[in-house]
Amino acid sequence: MTTHPLEELDQARLRDHLAAELQRGRERSRRLTDAVDDDDLVRQHSRLMSPLVWDLAHVGNQEELWLVRDVGGMRPLREDIDQLYDAFQHPRADRPQLPLLGPAEARGYVGEVRDKVLHVLESAPLEGRRLLDQGFAFGMIVQHEQQHDETMLATHQLRAGSPVLHADPPPAPTVRLQRPEVLVPGGRFTMGTSTEPWALDNERPAHEVDVAAFWLDTAPVTNGEYARFVDEGGYSQPQWWSSTGWAYRQEASLEAPLFWRRDGDRWMRRRFGVLEPVPADQPVVHVSFHEAQAYAAWAGKRLPTEAEWEKGARFDPDTGRSRRFPWGDADPTAEHANLGQRHLSPAPVGAYPLGASPLGVHQLMGDVWEWTSSGFSGYPGFTAFPYDEYSLVFFGGDYRVLRGGSFGTDAAACRGTFRNWDHPVRRQIFTGFRCARDAGPTDLG
Ligand code: AVJ
Ligand code: FE
């Protein structure tokens, strides 16, 4: 059986855990918003992103809607602003023009909401209703704040000007990977979950999927590998690109990953305000799905499907069981994966041997979100919960599923079953990829 750490907590300890997780998320939001002055908080750093001050008040507004009004049954604090912070009413590009709460007001608002929530948490039942079971509503709001913190981190990366965020460099590699690819055996495995307490609706329910044997890259594609594709003309050879991908490459004049620039015979990149040589041994980041797909074709491979990615990450061939994480059922620590904005870049390949899956696949969690070839839709038996706008309204669009989390993803907002998605042209988020290829008859022994 899979054991979830939350199941072992009694109610009092569960409340303490929820309060601590809420607090940890808020400290991160504060670090991201206190790092810049008021002008920078209200400014549009990119039409793809909200002003930072919108994310902050939106986090508070979602927390008010779910935890103060629904779970707590309390009167609204600021019903008048609900509409401003409803992501479906205003596209990101229009948000700077709205009569938003200013920085001081937004900070005051999220603080007031939080005080009420901590009061609600003292006595709210944590069972009896699906929304409350094992603290789900609180866990959903913890994840929501962490997700917006990652979005704010992407806004920081787009921001011009000198560095304001600081962190230790990622760890150095401690192992050399023995082989470039791992053979994932064919057969059924359990995808998704019905038991993970804070899993969101789109990760449910657990179901069996038959996956044919295939080869999966041991590590994400690195900058060094990707630079060869660029330098050997990959961006001017339509044969590697899908027709949509090539049209996008032409229209957007793509020549390299976002934030790269050539400097004589080397590549430089701008990373959170620092200009630095592109490190060859780190996973490539800031590539669109179309670029990932073109690279894979050039390398004689393809992107993994979402089911293949999850099998490579979770399947334990000794027991036939799917794990919560590649390394087992325990929550991530700093030894397992580069998560949680502990560092401000992906870590070199070989830096997390303790995070490898039973099949020997490395760095599946953390570092970079990994593009898969799969579109975003509901698993068999999917039901929207607790609202249609988290997942359901995005099913069937041109979105591609992303897996594994990045250096900017908090552990609370990712696990072996976690599904992210974005448009195939997006590259401002912390996206990379690894390749796969079909196993041939001679591989199957
Ligand atoms: C799951 C990351 C695609 O940020 O658009 C935040 C998460 N949903 N607020 C997003 C989300 C509502 C979502 N992603
Ligand atoms: Fe949101």
GROMACS .gro file of C-alpha atoms and ligand atoms in nm, residues 58 144 147-148 390 420-421, ligand 1:
model
   21
   58HIS     CA    1  -0.576   3.710  -0.632
  144HIS     CA    2  -0.278   2.769  -0.526
  147GLN     CA    3   0.146   2.798  -0.800
  148HIS     CA    4   0.108   3.175  -0.817
  390TYR     CA    5  -0.942   2.456  -1.226
  420ASN     CA    6   0.048   2.103  -1.540
  421TRP     CA    7  -0.043   2.230  -1.887
  446AVJ     C1    8  -0.209   2.458  -1.337
  446AVJ     C2    9  -0.034   2.617  -1.345
  446AVJ     C3   10  -0.179   2.590  -1.533
  446AVJ     O1   11  -0.142   2.897  -1.310
  446AVJ     O2   12  -0.279   2.880  -1.476
  446AVJ     C4   13  -0.369   2.899  -1.066
  446AVJ     C5   14  -0.282   2.688  -1.182
  446AVJ     N1   15  -0.518   2.770  -1.151
  446AVJ     N2   16  -0.488   2.953  -1.044
  446AVJ     C6   17  -0.226   2.835  -1.374
  446AVJ     C7   18  -0.388   2.785  -1.134
  446AVJ     C8   19  -0.580   2.876  -1.094
  446AVJ     C9   20  -0.268   2.694  -1.332
  446AVJ     N3   21  -0.173   2.590  -1.385
   0.00000   0.00000   0.00000
